[in-house]
Coordinates of C-alpha atoms and ligand atoms in Angstrom, one line a residue:
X1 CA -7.6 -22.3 -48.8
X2 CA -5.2 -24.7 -46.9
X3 CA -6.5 -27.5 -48.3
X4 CA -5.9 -26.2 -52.0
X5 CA -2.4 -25.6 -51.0
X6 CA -2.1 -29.3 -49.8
X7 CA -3.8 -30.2 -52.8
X8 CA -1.6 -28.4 -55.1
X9 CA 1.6 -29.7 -53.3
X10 CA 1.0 -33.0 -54.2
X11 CA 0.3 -32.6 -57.8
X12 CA 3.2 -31.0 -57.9
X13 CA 5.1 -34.0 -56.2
X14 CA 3.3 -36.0 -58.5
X15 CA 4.5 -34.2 -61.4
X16 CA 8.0 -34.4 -60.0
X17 CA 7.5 -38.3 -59.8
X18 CA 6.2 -39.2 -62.9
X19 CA 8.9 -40.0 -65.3
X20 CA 9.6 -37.7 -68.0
X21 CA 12.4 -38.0 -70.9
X22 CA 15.2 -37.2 -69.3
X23 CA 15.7 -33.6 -70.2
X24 CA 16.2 -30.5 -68.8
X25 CA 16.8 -26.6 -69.9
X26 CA 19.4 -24.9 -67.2
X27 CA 19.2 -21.8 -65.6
X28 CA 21.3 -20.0 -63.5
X29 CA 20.3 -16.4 -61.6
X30 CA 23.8 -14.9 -62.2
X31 CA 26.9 -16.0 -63.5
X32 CA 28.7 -17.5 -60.0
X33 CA 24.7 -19.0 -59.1
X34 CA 23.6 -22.3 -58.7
X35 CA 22.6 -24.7 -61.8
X36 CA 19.1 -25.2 -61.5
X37 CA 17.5 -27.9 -64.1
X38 CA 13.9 -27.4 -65.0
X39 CA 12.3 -30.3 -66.6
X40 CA 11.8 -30.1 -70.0
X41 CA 10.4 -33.0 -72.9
X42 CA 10.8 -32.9 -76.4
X43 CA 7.5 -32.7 -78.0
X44 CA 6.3 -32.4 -81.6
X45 CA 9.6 -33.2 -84.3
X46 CA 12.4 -33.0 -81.3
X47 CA 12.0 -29.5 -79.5
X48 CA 12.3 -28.7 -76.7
X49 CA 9.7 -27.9 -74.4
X50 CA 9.8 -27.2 -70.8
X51 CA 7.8 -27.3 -67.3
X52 CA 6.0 -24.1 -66.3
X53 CA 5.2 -25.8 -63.1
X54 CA 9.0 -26.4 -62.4
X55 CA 10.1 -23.1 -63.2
X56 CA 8.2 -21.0 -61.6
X57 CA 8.3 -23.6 -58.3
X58 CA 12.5 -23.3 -58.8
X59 CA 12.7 -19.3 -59.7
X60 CA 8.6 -17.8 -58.9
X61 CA 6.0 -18.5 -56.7
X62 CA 3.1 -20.9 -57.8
X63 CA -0.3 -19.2 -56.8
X64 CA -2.5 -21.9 -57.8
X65 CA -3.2 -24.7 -60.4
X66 CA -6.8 -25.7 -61.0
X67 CA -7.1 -29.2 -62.8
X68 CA -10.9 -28.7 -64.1
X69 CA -9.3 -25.9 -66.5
X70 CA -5.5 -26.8 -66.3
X71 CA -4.8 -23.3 -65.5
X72 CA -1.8 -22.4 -63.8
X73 CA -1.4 -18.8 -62.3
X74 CA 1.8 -18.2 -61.3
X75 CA 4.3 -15.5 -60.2
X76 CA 7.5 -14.0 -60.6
X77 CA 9.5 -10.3 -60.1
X78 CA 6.4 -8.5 -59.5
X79 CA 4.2 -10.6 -62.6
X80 CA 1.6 -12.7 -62.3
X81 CA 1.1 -14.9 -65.2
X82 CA -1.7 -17.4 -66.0
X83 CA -1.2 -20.1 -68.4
X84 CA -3.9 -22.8 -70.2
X85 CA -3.0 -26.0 -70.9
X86 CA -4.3 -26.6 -74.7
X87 CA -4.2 -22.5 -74.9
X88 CA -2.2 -20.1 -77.4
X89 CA -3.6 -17.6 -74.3
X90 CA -2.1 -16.5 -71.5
X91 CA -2.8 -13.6 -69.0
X92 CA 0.1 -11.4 -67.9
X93 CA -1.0 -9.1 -65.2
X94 CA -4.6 -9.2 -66.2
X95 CA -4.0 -8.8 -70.1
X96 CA -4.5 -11.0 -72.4
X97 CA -0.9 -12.5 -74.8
X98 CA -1.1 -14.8 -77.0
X99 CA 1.7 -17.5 -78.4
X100 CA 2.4 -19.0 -81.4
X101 CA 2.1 -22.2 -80.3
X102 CA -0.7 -23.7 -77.8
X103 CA 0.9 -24.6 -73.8
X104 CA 0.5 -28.4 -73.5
X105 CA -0.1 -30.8 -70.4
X106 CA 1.7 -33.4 -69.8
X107 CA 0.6 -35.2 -66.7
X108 CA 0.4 -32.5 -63.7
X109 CA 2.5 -29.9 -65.8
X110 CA 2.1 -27.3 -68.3
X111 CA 4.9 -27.2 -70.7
X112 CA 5.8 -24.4 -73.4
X113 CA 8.2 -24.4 -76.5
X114 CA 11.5 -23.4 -74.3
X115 CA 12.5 -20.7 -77.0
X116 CA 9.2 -18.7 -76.6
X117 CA 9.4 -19.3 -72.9
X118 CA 12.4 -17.6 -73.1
X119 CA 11.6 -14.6 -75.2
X120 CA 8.9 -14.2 -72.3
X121 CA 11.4 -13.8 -69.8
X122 CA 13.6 -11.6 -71.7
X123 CA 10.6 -9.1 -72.5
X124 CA 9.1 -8.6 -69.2
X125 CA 11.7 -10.1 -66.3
X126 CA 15.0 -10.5 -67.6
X127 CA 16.3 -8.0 -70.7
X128 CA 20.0 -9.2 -70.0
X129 CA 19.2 -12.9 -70.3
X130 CA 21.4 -14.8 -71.7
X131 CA 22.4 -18.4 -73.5
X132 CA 25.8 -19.7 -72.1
X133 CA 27.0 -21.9 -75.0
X134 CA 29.5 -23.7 -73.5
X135 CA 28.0 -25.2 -70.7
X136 CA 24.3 -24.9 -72.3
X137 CA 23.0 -22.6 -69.5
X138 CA 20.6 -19.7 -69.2
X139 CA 21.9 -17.0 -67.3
X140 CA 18.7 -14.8 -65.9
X141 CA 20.8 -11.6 -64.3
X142 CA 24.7 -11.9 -66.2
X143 CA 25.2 -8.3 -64.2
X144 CA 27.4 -6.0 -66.2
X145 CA 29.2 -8.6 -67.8
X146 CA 29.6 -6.4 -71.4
X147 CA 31.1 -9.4 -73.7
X148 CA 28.2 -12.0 -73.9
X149 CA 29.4 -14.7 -76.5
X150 CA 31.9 -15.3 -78.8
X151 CA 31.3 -17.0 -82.5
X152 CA 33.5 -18.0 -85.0
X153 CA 33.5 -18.4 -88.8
X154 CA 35.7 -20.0 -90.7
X155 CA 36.5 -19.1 -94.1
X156 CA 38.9 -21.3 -97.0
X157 CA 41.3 -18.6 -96.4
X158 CA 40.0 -16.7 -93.0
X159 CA 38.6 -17.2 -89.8
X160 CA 36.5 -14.4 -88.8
X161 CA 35.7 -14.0 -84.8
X162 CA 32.6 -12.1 -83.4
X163 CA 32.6 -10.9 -79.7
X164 CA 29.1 -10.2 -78.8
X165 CA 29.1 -6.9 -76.8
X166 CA 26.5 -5.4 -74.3
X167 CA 27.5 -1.7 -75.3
X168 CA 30.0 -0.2 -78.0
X169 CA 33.6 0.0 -77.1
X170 CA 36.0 2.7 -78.4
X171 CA 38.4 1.3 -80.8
X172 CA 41.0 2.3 -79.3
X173 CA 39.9 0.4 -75.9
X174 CA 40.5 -2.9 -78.1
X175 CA 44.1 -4.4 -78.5
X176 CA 44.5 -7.5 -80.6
X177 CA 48.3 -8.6 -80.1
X178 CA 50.0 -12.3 -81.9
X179 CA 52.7 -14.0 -79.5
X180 CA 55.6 -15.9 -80.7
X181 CA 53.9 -18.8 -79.2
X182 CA 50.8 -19.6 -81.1
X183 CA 49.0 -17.4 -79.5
X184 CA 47.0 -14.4 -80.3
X185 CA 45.9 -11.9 -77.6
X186 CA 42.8 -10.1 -77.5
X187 CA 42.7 -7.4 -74.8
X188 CA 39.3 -5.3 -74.0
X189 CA 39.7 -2.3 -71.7
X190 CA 36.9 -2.4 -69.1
X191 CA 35.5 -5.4 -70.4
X192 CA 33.7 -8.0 -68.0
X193 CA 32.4 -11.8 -69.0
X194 CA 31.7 -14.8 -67.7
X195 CA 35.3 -16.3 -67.8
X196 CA 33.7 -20.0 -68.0
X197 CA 31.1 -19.6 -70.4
X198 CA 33.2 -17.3 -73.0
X199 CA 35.9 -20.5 -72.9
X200 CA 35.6 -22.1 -76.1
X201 CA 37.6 -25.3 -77.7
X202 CA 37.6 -26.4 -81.1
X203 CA 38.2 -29.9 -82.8
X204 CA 39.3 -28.6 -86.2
X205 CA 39.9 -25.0 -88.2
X206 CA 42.9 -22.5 -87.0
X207 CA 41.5 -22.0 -83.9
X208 CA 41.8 -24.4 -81.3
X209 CA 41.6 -23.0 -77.9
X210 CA 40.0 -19.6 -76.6
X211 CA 41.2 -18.7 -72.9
X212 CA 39.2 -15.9 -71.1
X213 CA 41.4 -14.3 -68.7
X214 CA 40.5 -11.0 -66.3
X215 CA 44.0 -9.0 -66.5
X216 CA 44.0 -5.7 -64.3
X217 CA 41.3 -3.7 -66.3
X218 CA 40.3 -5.7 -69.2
X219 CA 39.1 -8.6 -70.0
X220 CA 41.7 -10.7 -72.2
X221 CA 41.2 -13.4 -75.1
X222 CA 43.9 -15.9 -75.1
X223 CA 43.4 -18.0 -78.4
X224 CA 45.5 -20.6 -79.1
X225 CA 46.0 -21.0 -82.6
X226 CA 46.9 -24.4 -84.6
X227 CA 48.3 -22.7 -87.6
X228 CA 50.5 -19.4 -88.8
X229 CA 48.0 -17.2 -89.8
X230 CA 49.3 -14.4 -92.2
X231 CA 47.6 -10.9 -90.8
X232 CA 44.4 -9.6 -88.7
X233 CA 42.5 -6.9 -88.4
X234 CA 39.4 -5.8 -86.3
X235 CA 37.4 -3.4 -86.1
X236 CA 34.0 -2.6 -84.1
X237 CA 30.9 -3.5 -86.1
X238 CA 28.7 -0.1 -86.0
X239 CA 25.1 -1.3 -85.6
X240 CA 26.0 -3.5 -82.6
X241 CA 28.9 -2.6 -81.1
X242 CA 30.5 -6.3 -81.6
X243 CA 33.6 -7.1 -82.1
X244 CA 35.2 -8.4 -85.0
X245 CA 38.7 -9.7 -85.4
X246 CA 39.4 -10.8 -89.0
X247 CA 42.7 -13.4 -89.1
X248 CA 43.9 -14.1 -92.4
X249 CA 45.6 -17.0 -93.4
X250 CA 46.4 -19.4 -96.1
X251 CA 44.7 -21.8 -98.4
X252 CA 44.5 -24.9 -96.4
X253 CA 47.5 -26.4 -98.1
X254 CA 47.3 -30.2 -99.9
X255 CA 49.2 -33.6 -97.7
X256 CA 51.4 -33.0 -100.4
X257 CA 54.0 -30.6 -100.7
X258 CA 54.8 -29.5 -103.9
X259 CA 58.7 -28.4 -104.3
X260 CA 59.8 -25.5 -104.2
X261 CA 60.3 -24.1 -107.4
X262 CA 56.6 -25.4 -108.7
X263 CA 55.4 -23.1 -106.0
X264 CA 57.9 -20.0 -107.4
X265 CA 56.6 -20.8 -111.0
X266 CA 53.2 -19.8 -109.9
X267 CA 54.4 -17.0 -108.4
X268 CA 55.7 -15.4 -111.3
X269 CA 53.8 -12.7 -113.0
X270 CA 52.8 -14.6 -116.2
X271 CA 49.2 -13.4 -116.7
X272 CA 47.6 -9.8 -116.3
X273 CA 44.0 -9.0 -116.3
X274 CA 43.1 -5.7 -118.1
X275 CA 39.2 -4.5 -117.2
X276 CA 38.3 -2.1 -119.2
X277 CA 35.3 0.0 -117.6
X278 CA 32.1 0.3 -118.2
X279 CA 31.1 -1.3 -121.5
X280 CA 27.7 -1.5 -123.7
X281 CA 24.7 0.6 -124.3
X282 CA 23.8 -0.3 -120.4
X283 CA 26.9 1.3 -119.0
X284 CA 29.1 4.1 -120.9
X285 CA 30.7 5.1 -118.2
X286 CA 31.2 8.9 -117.7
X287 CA 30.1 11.1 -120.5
X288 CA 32.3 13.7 -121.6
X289 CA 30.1 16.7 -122.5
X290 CA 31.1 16.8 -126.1
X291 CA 29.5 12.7 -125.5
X292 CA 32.3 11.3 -126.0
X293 CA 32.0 8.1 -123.8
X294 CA 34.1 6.7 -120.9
X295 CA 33.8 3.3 -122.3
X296 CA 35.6 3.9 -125.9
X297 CA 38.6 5.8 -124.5
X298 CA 39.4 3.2 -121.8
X299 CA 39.0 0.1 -124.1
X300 CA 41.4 2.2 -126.3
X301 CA 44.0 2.1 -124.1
X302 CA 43.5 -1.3 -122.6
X303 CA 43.7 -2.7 -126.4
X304 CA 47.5 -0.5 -126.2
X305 CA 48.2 -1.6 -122.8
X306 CA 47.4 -5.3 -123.7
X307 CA 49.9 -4.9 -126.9
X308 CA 52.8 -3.4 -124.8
X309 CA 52.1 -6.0 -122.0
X310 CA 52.6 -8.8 -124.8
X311 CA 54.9 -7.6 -127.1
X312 CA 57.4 -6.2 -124.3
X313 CA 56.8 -8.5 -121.3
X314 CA 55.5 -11.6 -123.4
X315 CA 53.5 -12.1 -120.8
X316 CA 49.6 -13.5 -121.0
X317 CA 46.9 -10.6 -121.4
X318 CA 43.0 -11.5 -121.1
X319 CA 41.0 -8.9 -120.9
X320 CA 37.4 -8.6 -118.7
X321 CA 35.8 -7.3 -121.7
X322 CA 37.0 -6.8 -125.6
X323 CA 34.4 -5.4 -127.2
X324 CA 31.7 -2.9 -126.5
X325 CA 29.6 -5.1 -124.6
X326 CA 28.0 -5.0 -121.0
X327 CA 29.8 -7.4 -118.2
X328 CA 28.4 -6.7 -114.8
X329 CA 31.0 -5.6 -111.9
X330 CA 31.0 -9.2 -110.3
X331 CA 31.6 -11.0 -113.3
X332 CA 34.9 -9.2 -114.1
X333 CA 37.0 -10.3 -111.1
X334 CA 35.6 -13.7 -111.3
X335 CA 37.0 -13.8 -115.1
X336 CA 40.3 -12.5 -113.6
X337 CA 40.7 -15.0 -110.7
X338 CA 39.5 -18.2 -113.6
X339 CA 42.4 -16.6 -116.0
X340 CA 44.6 -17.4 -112.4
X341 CA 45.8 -13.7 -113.0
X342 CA 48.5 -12.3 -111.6
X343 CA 47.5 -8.4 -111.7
X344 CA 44.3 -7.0 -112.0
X345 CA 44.2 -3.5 -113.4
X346 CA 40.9 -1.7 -113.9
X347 CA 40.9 1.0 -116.0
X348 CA 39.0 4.1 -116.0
X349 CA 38.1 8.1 -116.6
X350 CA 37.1 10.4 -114.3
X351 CA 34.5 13.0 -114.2
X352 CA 33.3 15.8 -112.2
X353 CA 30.3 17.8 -112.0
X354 CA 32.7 20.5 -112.1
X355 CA 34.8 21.3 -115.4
X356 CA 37.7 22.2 -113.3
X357 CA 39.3 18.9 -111.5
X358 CA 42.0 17.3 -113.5
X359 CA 44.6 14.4 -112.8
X360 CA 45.2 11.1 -112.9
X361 CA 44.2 9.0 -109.5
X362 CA 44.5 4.9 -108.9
X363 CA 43.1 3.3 -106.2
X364 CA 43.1 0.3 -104.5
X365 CA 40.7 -1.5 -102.3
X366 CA 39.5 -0.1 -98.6
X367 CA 40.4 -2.3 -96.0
X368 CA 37.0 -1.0 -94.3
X369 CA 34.2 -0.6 -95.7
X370 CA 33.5 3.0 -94.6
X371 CA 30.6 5.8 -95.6
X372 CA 33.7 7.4 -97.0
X373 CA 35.4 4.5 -99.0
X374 CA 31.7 3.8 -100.3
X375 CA 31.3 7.4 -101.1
X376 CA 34.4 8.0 -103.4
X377 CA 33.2 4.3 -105.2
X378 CA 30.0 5.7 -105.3
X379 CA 30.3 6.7 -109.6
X380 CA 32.1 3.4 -110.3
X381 CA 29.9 1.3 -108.3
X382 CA 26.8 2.8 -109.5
X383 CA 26.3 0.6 -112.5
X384 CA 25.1 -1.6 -110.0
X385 CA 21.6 -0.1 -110.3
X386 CA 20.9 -1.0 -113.4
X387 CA 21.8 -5.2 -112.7
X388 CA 19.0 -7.5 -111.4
X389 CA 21.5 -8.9 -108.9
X390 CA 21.1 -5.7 -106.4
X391 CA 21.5 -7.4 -103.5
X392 CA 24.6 -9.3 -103.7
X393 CA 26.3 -6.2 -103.8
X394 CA 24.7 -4.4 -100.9
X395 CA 25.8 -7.6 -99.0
X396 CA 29.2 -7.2 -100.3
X397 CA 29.4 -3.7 -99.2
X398 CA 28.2 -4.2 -95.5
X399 CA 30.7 -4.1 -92.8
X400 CA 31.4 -7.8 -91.6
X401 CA 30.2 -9.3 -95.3
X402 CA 32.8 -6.7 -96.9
X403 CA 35.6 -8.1 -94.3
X404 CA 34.7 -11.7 -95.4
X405 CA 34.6 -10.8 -98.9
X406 CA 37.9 -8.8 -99.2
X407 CA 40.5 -11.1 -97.5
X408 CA 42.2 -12.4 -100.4
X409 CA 42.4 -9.3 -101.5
X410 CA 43.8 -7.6 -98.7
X411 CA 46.5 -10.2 -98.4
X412 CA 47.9 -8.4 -101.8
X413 CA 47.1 -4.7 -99.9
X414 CA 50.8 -3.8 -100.0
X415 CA 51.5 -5.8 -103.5
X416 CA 48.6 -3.1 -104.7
X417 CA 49.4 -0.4 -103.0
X418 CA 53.0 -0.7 -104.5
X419 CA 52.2 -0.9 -108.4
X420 CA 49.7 2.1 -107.5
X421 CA 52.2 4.2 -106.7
X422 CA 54.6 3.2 -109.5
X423 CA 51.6 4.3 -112.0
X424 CA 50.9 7.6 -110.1
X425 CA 54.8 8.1 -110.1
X426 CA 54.3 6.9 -114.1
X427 CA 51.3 9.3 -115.3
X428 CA 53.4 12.2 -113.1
X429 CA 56.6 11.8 -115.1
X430 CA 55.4 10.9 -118.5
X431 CA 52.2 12.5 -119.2
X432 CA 53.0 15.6 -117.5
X433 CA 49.9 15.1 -115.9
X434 CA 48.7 16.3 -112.4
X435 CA 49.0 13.2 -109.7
X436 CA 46.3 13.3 -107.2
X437 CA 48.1 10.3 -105.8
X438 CA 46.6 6.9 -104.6
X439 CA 43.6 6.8 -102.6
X440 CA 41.5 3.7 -101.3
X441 CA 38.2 3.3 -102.3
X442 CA 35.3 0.1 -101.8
X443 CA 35.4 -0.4 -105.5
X444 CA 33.4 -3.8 -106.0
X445 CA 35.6 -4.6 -108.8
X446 CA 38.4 -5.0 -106.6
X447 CA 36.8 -6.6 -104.3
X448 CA 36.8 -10.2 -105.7
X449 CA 40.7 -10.4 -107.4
X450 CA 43.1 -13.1 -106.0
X451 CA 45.7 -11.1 -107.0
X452 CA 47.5 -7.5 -106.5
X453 CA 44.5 -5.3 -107.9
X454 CA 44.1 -1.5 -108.8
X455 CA 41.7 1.0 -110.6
X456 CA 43.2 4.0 -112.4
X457 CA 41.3 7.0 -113.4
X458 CA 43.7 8.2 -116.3
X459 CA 42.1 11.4 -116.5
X460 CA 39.3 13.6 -116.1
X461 CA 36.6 13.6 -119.1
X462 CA 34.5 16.5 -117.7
X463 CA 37.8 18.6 -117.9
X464 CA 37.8 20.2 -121.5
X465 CA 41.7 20.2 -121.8
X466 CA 42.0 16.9 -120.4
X467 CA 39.5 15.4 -122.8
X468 CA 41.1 17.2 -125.7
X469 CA 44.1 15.1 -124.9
X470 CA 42.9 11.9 -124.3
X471 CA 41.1 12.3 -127.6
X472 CA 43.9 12.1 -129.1
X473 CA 45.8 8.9 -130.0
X474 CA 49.3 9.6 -129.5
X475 CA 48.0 10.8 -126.0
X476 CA 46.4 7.9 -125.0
X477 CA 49.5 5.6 -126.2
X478 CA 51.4 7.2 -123.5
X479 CA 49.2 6.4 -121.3
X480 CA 49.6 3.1 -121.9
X481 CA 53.2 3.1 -122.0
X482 CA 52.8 4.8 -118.6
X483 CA 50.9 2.0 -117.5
X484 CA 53.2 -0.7 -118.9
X485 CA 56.4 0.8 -117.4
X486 CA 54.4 0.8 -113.6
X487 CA 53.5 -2.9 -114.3
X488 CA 56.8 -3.8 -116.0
X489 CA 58.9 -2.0 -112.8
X490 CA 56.4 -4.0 -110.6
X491 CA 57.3 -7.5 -111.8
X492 CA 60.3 -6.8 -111.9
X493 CA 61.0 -6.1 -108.4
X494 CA 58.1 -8.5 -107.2
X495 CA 59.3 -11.0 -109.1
X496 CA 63.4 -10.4 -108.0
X497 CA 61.9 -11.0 -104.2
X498 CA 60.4 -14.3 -105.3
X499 CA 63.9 -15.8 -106.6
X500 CA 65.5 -14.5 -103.6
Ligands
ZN601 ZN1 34.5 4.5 -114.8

């Protein structure tokens, strides 16, 4: 028994002496612990693979290596493993595991794909484990640290940041702050993290600098920005608690600087988007139950709209559709942001399994994508079944995707939110109609326009007296000329703020 120990020893010092690329895979037990720096070669196409022998010598107990078999049975936190070199089989505590990949030998060591090695320890020894980016480090035991890593994306017009979270956080234990000094603050009440492997520095994008800090109870995010960003927003991701802070900002402007008044000129409202809903044999829209469809009415009064728009503002209309023809939901902001629209207004008729609602409603876009923001889109969204492109839109419409998706838009949220009311405030006074008033909604045809963007219901088809009127032509005139009045009081005052 002694002289196996002896014998094993020396291999092991021979495997220390025998030159190996020079790399390594770090570990650390907790977050203050030692750096420890196991061997590791790179093998097969460049990855990484590292020394059994090393580890378990560093973190485990080596039991034994037998050189007839290269098997090495080894032990750590109460469990024994034995690994083959030139096996996809090892034991763990007696049972049999297998491995995608085959251990190798490479002199007096068995070495395995560090990846899998590390999905090993995280199933049976170490659940918290943890990659430290910064300082490329594993950390076996980070304690209660609760933020484990921060990410960033960068959009053309965004930069989105994720904080990876051990457990959910209220909302309202979450402060994001901007200083007057290029900073932005990001304050999480009862929070814990590694201060030196959440610090972050970038060479390019908006963010240059992130700065973890412990202040009194929470952990706080000081990122240093390198531009003026426009607006933020977070929110808490559902499915895994992370957070996500949103930071909207502008195009990344040219190296040159086009003068001022150039810039006012494309301000201006010069070019409206009219979507008609619905459209073809595909997609009629609601069906009145006389069958009068959705689609007819609402072309109808875009055609009006488009006239008064022209006529009156002499301004430039294109519409998403002109004719009774099937355009799927993505394609209609896409036509309005190629047009460089300046307004996007969608228009629609509602309908209720119930005779009885009436009114006119106009939305504009959800800033979150919520169960109930999906849920009121659900009847305007649901044309969506019948495209082949399903999935784009169930991206669009999940939480982090639907943040990244709507940030031009939401740039325009008060822009929107504005012309909304002045067409509520329209219908009210000129049709005599019933306001129920704006609402928000995850439309996915608002989702895409560059531009101030709404969706008006103009009336409920499933009412019989409110069908009676827009059947009529004079009827749905003024609701065009409600329409045009909103739009034409928009510009006006958007467009006085612009010269200012
Ligand atoms: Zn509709």
């Amino acid at each position: 028994m002694l002289k196996q120990k002896k014998y094993i020893a020396l291999m092991l010092l021979l495997a220390l002496l025998i030159p190996l690329q020079a790399q390594v895979a770090s570990f650390r037990i907790n977050a203050g612990g030692e750096s420890r720096n196991i061997f590791a070669s790179n093998l097969y196409g460049g990855a990484k693979w590292m020394s059994l022998n090393h580890f378990f010598n560093t973190f485990g107990e080596i039991r034994s290596l037998d050189t007839r078999d290269w098997s090495l049975s080894v032990a750590l936190g109460g469990v024994e493993y034995v690994f083959y070199a030139n096996s996809a089989f090892y034991l763990r505590n007696g049972e049999w595991r297998h491995l995608p990949t085959t251990v190798e030998r490479l002199s007096y060591g068995l070495y395995i794909p560090e990846a899998e090695f590390v999905r090993i320890l995280r199933e049976d020894l170490y659940p918290d484990l943890i990659y430290n980016e910064s300082d490329d480090h594993y950390i076996l035991m980070p304690g209660d640290f609760s933020v484990r890593d921060i990410s960033l994306r960068e959009m053309k017009n965004g930069t989105v940041i994720r904080i990876r979270t051990s457990k959910t956080f209220p909302r309202d234990y979450c402060r994001v702050w901007q200083g007057n000094n290029q900073y932005l603050y990001i304050s999480i009440y009862e929070a814990r993290g590694d201060l030196n492997g959440l610090s972050r520095s970038y060479s390019s994008g908006v963010i240059r600098e992130i700065i973890p800090v412990m202040a009194k109870e929470s952990l706080q995010l000081n990122v240093k920005l390198r531009m003026r960003i426009d607006g933020m927003e977070y929110y808490i991701e559902p499915e895994s608690g992370d957070i996500i802070v949103s930071l909207r900002h502008a195009y990344q402007k040219s190296a040159v600087a086009p003068d001022e008044n150039s810039i006012k000129q494309r301000w201006l409202i010069d070019t409206i988007v009219i979507d008609p809903g619905h459209g073809g044999s595909k997609s009629p829209g609601a069906v009145a139950p006389d069958g009068t469809p959705e689609k007819d009415i609402v072309m109808d009064v875009s055609r009006r709209l488009g006239n008064l728009l022209e006529s009156r503002l002499g301004v430039r209309v294109v519409y998403t559709r002109e004719k009774d023809v099937f355009v799927p939901l993505w394609q209609r902001p896409k036509i309005a942001n190629e047009a460089a629209g300046k307004l996007f207004i969608s228009i629609h008729c509602n309908s209720s399994e119930s005779s009885r609602p009436y009114g006119t409603e106009t939305f504009i876009l959800a800033p979150k994508s919520t169960e109930e923001s999906i849920a009121i889109a659900a009847r305007e969204n649901k044309v969506i079944e019948l495209e082949e492109d399903r999935e784009r839109y169930e991206k669009l419409l999940s939480p982090e995707q639907y943040i990244l998706s709507t940030m031009a838009q939401s740039i325009y949220m008060k822009e929107s939110e504005s012309l909304a009311l002045a067409v509520e405030t329209n219908f009210k006074g000129r049709l005599a109609a019933r306001s129920r008033g704006v609402k928000q909604a995850s439309f996915i045809v608002l989702i895409g326009p560059a531009m101030p963007a709404i969706l008006t219901e103009i009336g409920f088809i499933s009412n019989y007296n409110e069908l009676n009127k827009l059947k009529k032509d004079s009827y749905r005139q003024e609701v065009a000329h409600a329409l045009y009045l909103a739009i034409a009081e928009f510009k006006e005052n958007y467009e006085r703020e612009i010269r200012n």
